[in-house]
Amino acid sequence: MSGARSGGRRPVVAALDDALEVVTDGAVIGIGGAVTAGHPMALVRGIARRGVRDLTVVAPVGGIEVDLLIAAGCVSTVVGAYVGVEVVAAVGPVFRRAVERGSVAVVELDEAHVLLGLRAAAQKLPFLPWRGGVGTSFPQLNPGLVAFDDPVRGEPLLAIPALELDVALVYSEIADEFGNAQPVGTGNMDGLLGAAAEKVVLQVDRIVATEEIRRYPERTLFWRDTAVVRAPFGTHPYSNGWMTADEQHLRDFVRAAKEGEEAVDAYLRRHVLDAEDNDAYLEEVGIRRLTSLLV
Amino acid sequence: MSAAVRPASVDELFAILLARDLRDDDRTIMVGANMPMARAAAMLANMTTHPDARIMIGLGVQSLGGGEAPAVHPFLFDPRTLAAETLMHQSRVFDDMSRPDVFFVGGLQLDQRGNINLFGIPDGDGGWKMRGPGGLALATMSSHCRGYYVVMPRHDARTFVERVSLITALGDAQERRRLKLPGGGIRLVLSPLGVFDFDAAGDMRVRSLHDGVEPDAVREATGFPLAIPDDVPRTVAPTADELRTLRERVDVHGTLAS
């Protein structure tokens, strides 16, 4: 489905591994989704398989996508407001171990700081001001956050620096072959992640005709440079608008991660490294488990 | 005699105490991640005392006035929360900071002045002795909302400390005034031992102790001198009606029961 049609519009659909070639060693990538919803896990597993190194990962409110990439040795720095599995694990277990060992650095931000940093990057500004975080340890932990007195009313504020991304990995239930995304639900921060990035890789469950997109134009998100990758059920073990998160799978992952590196490596081999593509991963999870998650 | 109502679990007690304390003019009640007891409290209040409020739970915003609550799901961002009046867009929620009246926070550490630490415990050498979950939206929400509740699942000298190692949410009332933070600050602190608030100078004090909790046990479990009145009030226990409503109409899956 690649290559220009004569006089026609060029589709931007790509195979998962081809689309991920834009993620290179040392890149700054943003990963969409929030808490247990809408993370583009098929893309994340693809990056882990490719063995990319030294990534800076911007995860606004992150989950095991961060743990998996750390376990696969891809990450040097994590930027964001949270890494954890909510009620299953208050802190991402691989993330916690790596940070306590000092093998991964953290750039601390409040959730609103992530949003403003992405917005500043999208608006080509060096920073945007914010009040939340004034009087806290944020500027001490993250020297990029600069306290200043605002020039209009003289009130204490923080400058939130722009978060410029090389690549944003985001998810939408639906898109057409030209990169018009229509997420079911809120889209989390994905719109801004894409706007802050040079390139967007968009994971979708379904590729629909543009006529379908035209029925609800108010739902559409698009970015300048997008590759569309089809990966049904690809947010698993996280939810999308049509299925819940797989609590049991998340509990199994957390148990393995807390057990130690051997158990994490076994998980990685079984679910990531030896599963050569999204379909192989889904086979490993099993059709009964997958259909039980549909709402 | 009819069957006795099973006593409240700690999370059920938290949910009922939170719902009871909401103010008449609380109109938008927002709940963050990993706080199922606060989700239940918001729904309970919305169905009983606060029919005009909107509750922001998970991906949806709704009002349950007079109606039935959706179940308390294990995860905050469950897709079933999309069945709502409107959606909680993570990319827009910070565009109207006058809106969330109420928020709820937990913490690794809470100190005498009401400061919360969710970053972790530093090792004093630029690294971490214990890494916490991260800041989430605590700094922003605690700066702006009209009032917030601190829910501490544990109460011991490691969680109730004189000074937190790092500040994720500034609770100290004097500092908040000096820095012109617009929000109203902490309303209450709940722990398995009691209910706490802050005196005029900004130091934590006991408001009530839960049934069966002795003042000495609280002193021992608290890492700073805690003002406890001689005739210490007791937390008003959940009524059979409150528990029934919570269990039969809100927490129908029993998420808070254990």
Coordinates of C-alpha atoms in Angstrom, one line a residue:
Chain A
M1 CA 0.0 0.0 0.0
S2 CA 2.9 2.4 -0.5
G3 CA 4.0 4.6 -3.3
A4 CA 2.1 7.4 -5.0
R5 CA -0.9 6.6 -7.1
S6 CA -0.9 8.6 -10.3
G7 CA -2.4 12.0 -9.4
G8 CA -3.9 10.5 -6.3
R9 CA -3.4 10.8 -2.6
R10 CA -0.5 8.8 -1.1
P11 CA -1.4 6.4 1.7
V12 CA 0.8 6.5 4.8
V13 CA 0.1 2.9 6.0
A14 CA 3.3 1.1 6.9
A15 CA 4.4 -2.3 8.4
L16 CA 5.2 -2.0 12.1
D17 CA 8.9 -2.7 11.7
D18 CA 9.3 -0.3 8.8
A19 CA 7.5 2.5 10.6
L20 CA 9.7 2.1 13.7
E21 CA 12.9 2.7 11.7
V22 CA 12.5 6.4 12.6
V23 CA 13.2 5.5 16.3
T24 CA 17.0 5.5 16.4
D25 CA 19.6 5.2 19.2
G26 CA 19.5 8.3 21.4
A27 CA 16.1 9.5 20.2
V28 CA 13.6 11.4 22.3
I29 CA 10.3 9.6 22.0
G30 CA 6.9 10.3 23.4
I31 CA 4.5 7.4 24.2
G32 CA 0.8 8.1 24.3
G33 CA -1.9 6.8 26.5
A34 CA -2.5 7.4 30.2
V35 CA -2.3 5.1 33.3
T36 CA -4.0 1.8 32.0
A37 CA -5.5 3.2 28.8
G38 CA -4.5 3.6 25.2
H39 CA -0.8 2.9 25.3
P40 CA 0.5 1.8 21.8
M41 CA 1.9 -1.4 23.2
A42 CA 2.4 -3.2 19.8
L43 CA 4.8 -0.3 18.8
V44 CA 6.5 -0.5 22.2
R45 CA 7.1 -4.2 21.9
G46 CA 8.4 -3.6 18.4
I47 CA 10.9 -1.1 19.7
A48 CA 12.0 -3.5 22.4
R49 CA 12.6 -6.2 19.7
R50 CA 14.6 -3.8 17.6
G51 CA 17.0 -3.3 20.5
V52 CA 17.2 0.5 20.2
R53 CA 19.5 2.1 22.8
D54 CA 19.7 5.2 24.9
L55 CA 16.2 6.5 24.4
T56 CA 14.7 9.4 26.3
V57 CA 11.1 8.3 26.9
V58 CA 8.4 11.0 27.6
A59 CA 5.6 9.1 29.2
P60 CA 3.0 11.6 30.5
V61 CA 1.3 9.2 32.9
G62 CA 3.1 6.0 32.1
G63 CA 2.7 2.3 32.8
I64 CA 4.5 -0.9 31.8
E65 CA 5.4 0.4 28.4
V66 CA 8.2 2.2 30.3
D67 CA 9.0 -1.0 32.4
L68 CA 9.2 -3.1 29.2
L69 CA 11.5 -0.7 27.4
I70 CA 13.8 -0.4 30.5
A71 CA 13.9 -4.2 30.8
A72 CA 14.9 -4.5 27.2
G73 CA 17.8 -2.1 27.7
C74 CA 16.4 0.7 25.5
V75 CA 16.1 3.6 28.0
S76 CA 18.5 6.0 29.6
T77 CA 16.0 8.7 30.7
V78 CA 12.3 8.8 31.7
V79 CA 10.4 12.1 31.5
G80 CA 7.0 12.3 33.1
A81 CA 4.6 12.5 36.1
Y82 CA 4.2 8.8 36.9
V83 CA 5.2 5.3 36.1
G84 CA 3.1 2.6 37.7
V85 CA 0.2 0.1 37.3
E86 CA -2.3 1.9 39.5
V87 CA -3.9 -0.5 42.0
V88 CA -1.7 -3.4 40.8
A89 CA 1.6 -1.6 41.5
A90 CA 1.9 1.9 42.9
V91 CA 5.3 2.2 41.2
G92 CA 6.4 0.4 38.0
P93 CA 8.6 -2.4 39.3
V94 CA 11.3 -2.4 36.6
F95 CA 11.3 1.4 36.6
R96 CA 11.7 1.4 40.4
R97 CA 14.6 -1.0 40.4
A98 CA 16.4 0.8 37.6
V99 CA 16.0 4.3 39.1
E100 CA 17.1 3.1 42.6
R101 CA 20.2 1.5 40.9
G102 CA 20.9 4.7 39.1
S103 CA 20.8 3.1 35.6
V104 CA 17.9 5.2 34.5
A105 CA 17.5 9.0 35.1
V106 CA 14.2 10.6 35.8
V107 CA 13.1 14.1 34.7
E108 CA 10.3 14.9 37.2
L109 CA 7.2 16.7 35.9
D110 CA 3.7 17.2 37.1
E111 CA 1.1 16.0 34.7
A112 CA 0.2 19.6 33.8
H113 CA 3.9 20.3 33.2
V114 CA 4.0 17.5 30.6
L115 CA 1.1 19.0 28.9
L116 CA 2.6 22.5 28.9
G117 CA 6.0 21.3 27.8
L118 CA 4.4 19.5 24.8
R119 CA 2.3 22.6 24.1
A120 CA 5.4 24.9 24.2
A121 CA 7.2 22.6 21.8
A122 CA 4.1 22.5 19.5
Q123 CA 3.9 26.3 19.6
K124 CA 7.7 26.7 19.1
L125 CA 8.1 28.5 22.4
P126 CA 11.0 28.0 24.8
F127 CA 8.6 27.6 27.8
L128 CA 5.1 28.2 29.1
P129 CA 4.3 29.4 32.6
W130 CA 2.4 27.4 35.3
R131 CA 1.6 27.8 38.9
G132 CA 1.3 24.2 40.1
G133 CA 4.7 23.2 41.5
V134 CA 5.5 26.5 43.1
G135 CA 6.7 25.9 46.6
T136 CA 7.5 22.2 45.9
S137 CA 10.7 20.3 45.3
F138 CA 10.1 20.1 41.5
P139 CA 12.7 22.8 40.6
Q140 CA 15.3 21.1 42.9
L141 CA 14.7 17.7 41.3
N142 CA 14.4 19.0 37.7
P143 CA 16.6 22.1 37.1
G144 CA 14.9 22.5 33.8
L145 CA 11.9 23.9 35.7
V146 CA 12.8 27.6 36.5
A147 CA 11.1 29.6 39.2
F148 CA 10.4 33.2 38.2
D149 CA 8.3 36.2 39.2
D150 CA 5.8 36.9 36.5
P151 CA 6.4 40.3 34.8
V152 CA 2.7 41.3 34.9
R153 CA 1.6 40.7 38.4
G154 CA 4.8 39.8 40.1
E155 CA 3.5 36.4 41.3
P156 CA 5.8 33.4 41.7
L157 CA 5.5 31.0 38.8
L158 CA 7.4 28.2 37.1
A159 CA 8.7 28.2 33.6
I160 CA 8.0 24.8 32.0
P161 CA 10.5 24.1 29.3
A162 CA 9.4 22.9 25.8
L163 CA 9.4 19.1 25.4
E164 CA 10.6 18.6 21.8
L165 CA 10.2 15.0 20.6
D166 CA 11.8 13.2 17.7
V167 CA 9.0 10.7 17.4
A168 CA 5.6 10.3 19.0
L169 CA 4.1 6.8 19.3
V170 CA 0.4 7.2 19.7
Y171 CA -2.7 5.1 19.5
S172 CA -6.2 5.5 18.0
E173 CA -8.9 2.8 17.6
I174 CA -9.6 4.1 14.1
A175 CA -7.8 5.9 11.3
D176 CA -7.9 6.0 7.6
E177 CA -5.0 5.2 5.3
F178 CA -4.0 8.9 5.1
G179 CA -3.4 9.3 8.9
N180 CA -6.7 10.8 9.9
A181 CA -7.1 9.4 13.4
Q182 CA -10.5 9.2 15.3
P183 CA -9.8 7.9 18.8
V184 CA -12.8 6.5 20.6
G185 CA -12.9 8.5 23.8
T186 CA -10.5 11.2 24.9
G187 CA -7.2 10.5 23.1
N188 CA -5.4 11.3 26.3
M189 CA -2.4 13.6 25.5
D190 CA -1.8 12.0 22.1
G191 CA -2.8 15.0 20.0
L192 CA -0.2 17.2 21.7
L193 CA 2.4 14.5 21.7
G194 CA 2.1 14.3 18.0
A195 CA 2.2 18.1 17.7
A196 CA 5.4 18.2 19.7
A197 CA 7.1 15.6 17.5
E198 CA 9.0 15.6 14.2
K199 CA 7.3 12.3 13.3
V200 CA 4.3 10.4 14.4
V201 CA 3.8 6.6 14.4
L202 CA 0.1 5.9 14.8
Q203 CA -1.0 2.4 16.0
V204 CA -4.6 1.6 15.2
D205 CA -7.0 -1.3 15.6
R206 CA -8.9 -0.5 12.4
I207 CA -8.2 1.2 9.1
V208 CA -11.4 2.6 7.7
A209 CA -12.4 4.3 4.5
T210 CA -12.1 8.1 4.5
E211 CA -15.9 8.3 3.9
E212 CA -16.2 6.9 7.5
I213 CA -13.9 9.6 8.8
R214 CA -16.0 12.3 7.0
R215 CA -19.1 11.3 9.0
Y216 CA -17.6 12.6 12.2
P217 CA -15.0 15.2 11.2
E218 CA -15.0 16.8 14.7
R219 CA -13.3 13.7 16.0
T220 CA -10.3 13.8 13.7
L221 CA -6.7 14.3 14.8
F222 CA -3.9 14.6 12.3
W223 CA -0.2 15.5 12.3
R224 CA 2.2 16.6 9.6
D225 CA 4.3 13.4 9.3
T226 CA 2.4 10.3 10.2
A227 CA 2.8 6.6 9.6
V228 CA -0.2 4.4 10.3
V229 CA 0.4 0.9 11.6
R230 CA -2.5 -1.6 12.0
A231 CA -2.2 -3.8 15.1
P232 CA -5.6 -5.2 16.3
F233 CA -5.9 -5.6 20.1
G234 CA -2.5 -3.9 20.1
T235 CA -3.0 -1.9 23.3
H236 CA -3.1 -5.2 25.3
P237 CA -2.6 -5.5 28.2
Y238 CA -4.0 -2.0 28.4
S239 CA -7.5 -0.8 27.5
N240 CA -8.9 1.0 24.5
G241 CA -12.4 2.3 23.9
W242 CA -13.6 -1.2 23.2
M243 CA -11.9 -3.4 25.7
T244 CA -10.8 -3.2 29.4
A245 CA -7.3 -3.6 30.6
D246 CA -6.2 -7.2 31.3
E247 CA -5.8 -7.0 35.0
Q248 CA -4.6 -10.6 35.3
H249 CA -1.9 -10.1 32.7
L250 CA -0.8 -6.9 34.5
R251 CA -0.7 -8.8 37.8
D252 CA 1.4 -11.6 36.2
F253 CA 3.8 -9.0 34.8
V254 CA 4.2 -7.2 38.1
R255 CA 4.7 -10.5 39.9
A256 CA 7.5 -11.4 37.5
A257 CA 9.0 -8.0 37.6
K258 CA 9.1 -8.1 41.4
E259 CA 10.6 -11.5 41.4
G260 CA 13.7 -10.4 39.7
E261 CA 15.6 -10.0 36.4
E262 CA 15.3 -13.7 35.4
A263 CA 11.5 -13.6 35.6
V264 CA 11.4 -10.3 33.7
D265 CA 13.7 -11.7 31.0
A266 CA 11.4 -14.8 30.7
Y267 CA 8.4 -12.5 30.3
L268 CA 10.3 -10.4 27.7
R269 CA 11.3 -13.5 25.7
R270 CA 7.8 -15.0 25.7
H271 CA 5.8 -11.9 25.0
V272 CA 8.2 -9.5 23.2
L273 CA 11.4 -10.9 21.8
D274 CA 10.2 -14.3 20.6
A275 CA 6.8 -13.0 19.5
E276 CA 7.9 -11.8 16.0
D277 CA 4.9 -9.6 15.4
N278 CA 1.6 -8.5 16.9
D279 CA -0.3 -11.6 15.8
A280 CA 2.3 -13.9 17.4
Y281 CA 1.9 -11.8 20.6
L282 CA -1.9 -12.2 20.5
E283 CA -1.6 -15.9 19.9
E284 CA 0.5 -16.1 23.1
V285 CA -2.1 -14.2 25.1
G286 CA -4.9 -16.3 23.7
I287 CA -8.2 -15.6 21.9
R288 CA -10.4 -16.4 25.0
R289 CA -8.5 -13.9 27.2
L290 CA -8.8 -11.3 24.5
T291 CA -12.5 -11.6 23.8
S292 CA -13.2 -11.7 27.5
L293 CA -11.9 -8.1 27.7
L294 CA -14.3 -6.6 25.1
V295 CA -16.9 -4.3 26.7
Chain B
M1 CA -32.7 -10.0 65.7
S2 CA -31.8 -9.2 62.1
A3 CA -28.4 -10.1 60.8
A4 CA -25.8 -7.5 61.9
V5 CA -24.3 -5.3 59.2
R6 CA -20.7 -6.3 58.5
P7 CA -18.4 -3.6 60.0
A8 CA -16.8 -1.2 57.6
S9 CA -13.4 -1.9 56.1
V10 CA -10.9 0.9 56.2
D11 CA -11.6 1.9 52.6
E12 CA -15.3 1.8 53.2
L13 CA -14.8 4.0 56.3
F14 CA -12.7 6.4 54.2
A15 CA -15.4 6.6 51.4
I16 CA -18.1 7.4 53.9
L17 CA -16.1 10.0 55.8
L18 CA -15.0 11.7 52.6
A19 CA -18.6 11.8 51.3
R20 CA -19.9 13.2 54.6
D21 CA -17.3 16.1 54.7
L22 CA -18.0 17.5 51.2
R23 CA -19.3 21.1 51.3
D24 CA -22.7 22.2 50.1
D25 CA -21.3 24.2 47.2
D26 CA -18.8 21.6 45.9
R27 CA -19.9 21.4 42.3
T28 CA -17.1 19.5 40.5
I29 CA -15.5 16.6 42.3
M30 CA -12.4 15.1 40.6
V31 CA -10.7 11.8 41.4
G32 CA -7.2 10.8 40.4
A33 CA -5.6 7.4 39.9
N34 CA -5.4 4.7 42.5
M35 CA -8.1 6.1 44.8
P36 CA -11.0 3.8 44.5
M37 CA -12.3 4.9 48.0
A38 CA -12.4 8.5 46.7
R39 CA -14.3 7.4 43.5
A40 CA -16.8 5.7 45.7
A41 CA -17.1 8.8 47.9
A42 CA -17.8 11.0 44.9
M43 CA -20.5 8.7 43.6
L44 CA -22.0 8.2 47.1
A45 CA -22.2 12.0 47.6
N46 CA -23.5 12.6 44.1
M47 CA -26.3 10.1 44.6
T48 CA -27.3 11.3 48.0
T49 CA -26.2 14.7 49.4
H50 CA -24.9 16.3 46.2
P51 CA -27.3 15.6 43.3
D52 CA -26.2 18.8 41.5
A53 CA -22.5 18.1 41.5
R54 CA -20.5 16.8 38.5
I55 CA -18.0 14.0 39.2
M56 CA -14.9 13.5 37.1
I57 CA -14.1 9.9 37.3
G58 CA -11.9 8.1 34.8
L59 CA -12.5 9.2 31.3
G60 CA -15.9 10.6 31.9
V61 CA -17.7 13.5 33.6
Q62 CA -21.2 12.8 34.9
S63 CA -23.9 13.6 37.4
L64 CA -25.8 10.8 39.0
G65 CA -28.3 13.0 40.9
G66 CA -31.1 10.6 41.9
G67 CA -29.9 7.9 39.6
E68 CA -27.7 4.8 39.8
A69 CA -24.0 4.8 40.0
P70 CA -21.7 3.0 37.6
A71 CA -19.7 0.4 39.4
V72 CA -16.3 1.2 41.0
H73 CA -14.0 -0.4 38.4
P74 CA -10.5 -1.6 39.4
F75 CA -8.8 0.9 37.1
L76 CA -9.6 4.6 36.9
F77 CA -9.5 4.9 33.1
D78 CA -11.9 2.0 32.4
P79 CA -13.5 2.4 28.9
R80 CA -16.9 1.9 30.6
T81 CA -16.4 5.4 32.2
L82 CA -16.8 6.8 28.6
A83 CA -20.6 6.4 29.1
A84 CA -20.9 9.9 30.5
E85 CA -22.3 13.4 30.0
T86 CA -19.0 14.5 28.6
L87 CA -15.4 13.3 28.6
M88 CA -12.5 14.1 30.8
H89 CA -9.9 15.1 28.2
Q90 CA -6.5 14.9 29.7
S91 CA -5.3 17.5 27.2
R92 CA -8.0 20.0 28.3
V93 CA -8.6 19.3 31.9
F94 CA -6.0 21.9 33.0
D95 CA -7.6 24.6 30.8
D96 CA -10.2 25.4 33.4
M97 CA -8.6 25.5 36.8
S98 CA -11.6 27.1 38.4
R99 CA -13.5 23.9 37.8
P100 CA -12.4 21.0 40.0
D101 CA -13.6 22.1 43.5
V102 CA -12.4 19.0 45.2
F103 CA -9.5 16.6 44.8
F104 CA -8.1 13.7 46.7
V105 CA -4.4 12.7 47.2
G106 CA -2.4 9.9 48.8
G107 CA 1.2 10.0 49.7
L108 CA 4.3 8.1 50.7
Q109 CA 5.0 10.7 53.4
L110 CA 2.9 13.4 55.0
D111 CA 4.4 15.9 57.4
Q112 CA 3.2 18.0 60.4
R113 CA 2.7 21.0 58.1
G114 CA 0.6 19.0 55.6
N115 CA 3.2 18.6 52.9
I116 CA 3.0 15.5 50.8
N117 CA 5.8 13.5 49.2
L118 CA 5.1 11.1 46.4
F119 CA 8.5 11.3 44.7
G120 CA 10.3 8.9 46.9
I121 CA 13.1 8.9 49.6
P122 CA 16.4 10.3 48.3
D123 CA 19.6 8.6 49.3
G124 CA 21.3 11.9 50.0
D125 CA 23.8 11.3 47.2
G126 CA 21.7 12.4 44.2
G127 CA 20.0 9.0 44.0
W128 CA 17.1 7.2 45.5
K129 CA 16.8 5.0 48.6
M130 CA 13.2 4.4 47.6
R131 CA 11.7 5.5 44.4
G132 CA 8.0 6.5 44.6
P133 CA 5.3 6.8 41.8
G134 CA 6.1 10.4 40.8
G135 CA 4.2 13.6 41.0
L136 CA 1.1 12.8 39.0
A137 CA -1.0 16.0 39.1
L138 CA -0.7 16.6 42.8
A139 CA 1.2 19.9 42.6
T140 CA -1.3 21.4 40.1
M141 CA -4.5 20.1 41.7
S142 CA -3.4 21.0 45.3
S143 CA -2.5 24.5 44.2
H144 CA -5.8 25.3 42.6
C145 CA -8.8 23.3 43.9
R146 CA -11.0 24.8 46.6
G147 CA -10.1 22.0 49.0
Y148 CA -8.4 18.6 49.0
Y149 CA -8.4 15.5 51.1
V150 CA -5.4 13.5 52.0
V151 CA -6.0 9.7 52.4
M152 CA -3.2 7.8 54.0
P153 CA -3.6 4.0 53.8
R154 CA -0.9 3.6 56.5
H155 CA -0.2 5.5 59.7
D156 CA 3.2 5.0 61.2
A157 CA 6.3 7.0 62.0
R158 CA 7.7 6.5 58.5
T159 CA 4.6 7.9 56.8
F160 CA 3.6 10.6 59.3
V161 CA 6.9 12.5 59.6
E162 CA 8.0 15.8 61.0
R163 CA 9.3 17.0 57.6
V164 CA 8.9 15.2 54.3
S165 CA 12.1 14.5 52.4
L166 CA 10.7 16.1 49.3
I167 CA 7.6 18.2 48.7
T168 CA 5.3 17.1 45.8
A169 CA 2.2 19.0 47.1
L170 CA 2.7 22.0 49.3
G171 CA 0.3 21.8 52.2
D172 CA 1.9 24.3 54.7
A173 CA -0.8 27.0 55.0
Q174 CA 1.8 29.8 55.8
E175 CA 3.9 28.9 52.7
R176 CA 0.8 28.7 50.5
R177 CA -0.2 32.2 51.6
R178 CA 3.3 33.6 51.0
L179 CA 3.4 32.0 47.5
K180 CA -0.1 33.2 46.7
L181 CA -1.4 29.7 45.8
P182 CA -5.1 30.3 45.0
G183 CA -6.6 27.0 46.3
G184 CA -8.0 26.4 49.7
G185 CA -5.6 23.7 50.8
I186 CA -6.1 20.6 52.9
R187 CA -9.5 20.0 54.4
L188 CA -8.9 16.8 56.2
V189 CA -6.4 14.0 56.6
L190 CA -7.7 10.5 57.0
S191 CA -5.7 7.5 58.2
P192 CA -6.7 4.1 59.6
L193 CA -6.3 5.6 63.1
G194 CA -8.3 8.9 62.8
V195 CA -9.2 12.1 61.2
F196 CA -6.8 15.1 61.3
D197 CA -6.8 18.7 60.4
F198 CA -4.5 21.7 61.0
D199 CA -4.5 24.4 63.7
A200 CA -4.3 28.2 63.1
A201 CA -0.5 28.0 63.1
G202 CA -0.6 25.3 60.4
D203 CA 0.3 22.2 62.6
M204 CA -1.5 18.9 62.3
R205 CA -3.9 18.0 65.1
V206 CA -6.4 15.3 65.9
R207 CA -9.9 15.9 65.0
S208 CA -11.3 12.5 65.9
L209 CA -9.9 9.0 66.5
H210 CA -11.6 6.0 65.1
D211 CA -13.4 3.5 67.3
G212 CA -11.0 1.6 69.6
V213 CA -8.0 3.7 68.8
E214 CA -6.2 5.0 71.9
P215 CA -4.4 8.4 72.0
D216 CA -1.1 6.8 73.0
A217 CA -1.2 4.5 70.0
V218 CA -1.6 7.5 67.7
R219 CA 1.3 9.4 69.4
E220 CA 3.5 6.3 69.0
A221 CA 2.6 6.0 65.3
T222 CA 3.2 9.6 64.5
G223 CA 6.7 11.0 63.9
F224 CA 6.1 14.4 65.4
P225 CA 4.3 15.8 68.5
L226 CA 0.6 15.7 67.6
A227 CA -2.0 17.8 69.5
I228 CA -4.6 15.5 70.9
P229 CA -7.4 17.0 73.0
D230 CA -7.9 15.4 76.5
D231 CA -11.5 14.6 75.7
V232 CA -10.7 13.3 72.3
P233 CA -13.7 13.1 70.0
R234 CA -14.5 9.7 68.4
T235 CA -15.1 9.4 64.6
V236 CA -18.9 8.9 64.1
A237 CA -19.0 5.3 62.8
P238 CA -20.7 4.6 59.5
T239 CA -24.4 4.0 59.9
A240 CA -26.1 0.9 58.6
D241 CA -27.8 3.1 56.0
E242 CA -24.6 4.6 54.7
L243 CA -23.0 1.2 54.5
R244 CA -26.0 -0.3 52.7
T245 CA -26.0 2.5 50.1
L246 CA -22.3 2.2 49.6
R247 CA -22.3 -1.6 49.2
E248 CA -25.6 -2.0 47.3
R249 CA -25.6 1.0 45.0
V250 CA -22.0 2.2 44.6
D251 CA -19.3 -0.4 45.3
V252 CA -21.3 -3.3 43.9
H253 CA -18.2 -5.4 43.1
G254 CA -16.9 -5.0 46.7
T255 CA -13.7 -3.3 45.6
L256 CA -13.4 -1.5 49.0
A257 CA -14.6 -4.5 51.1
S258 CA -11.2 -6.2 51.7

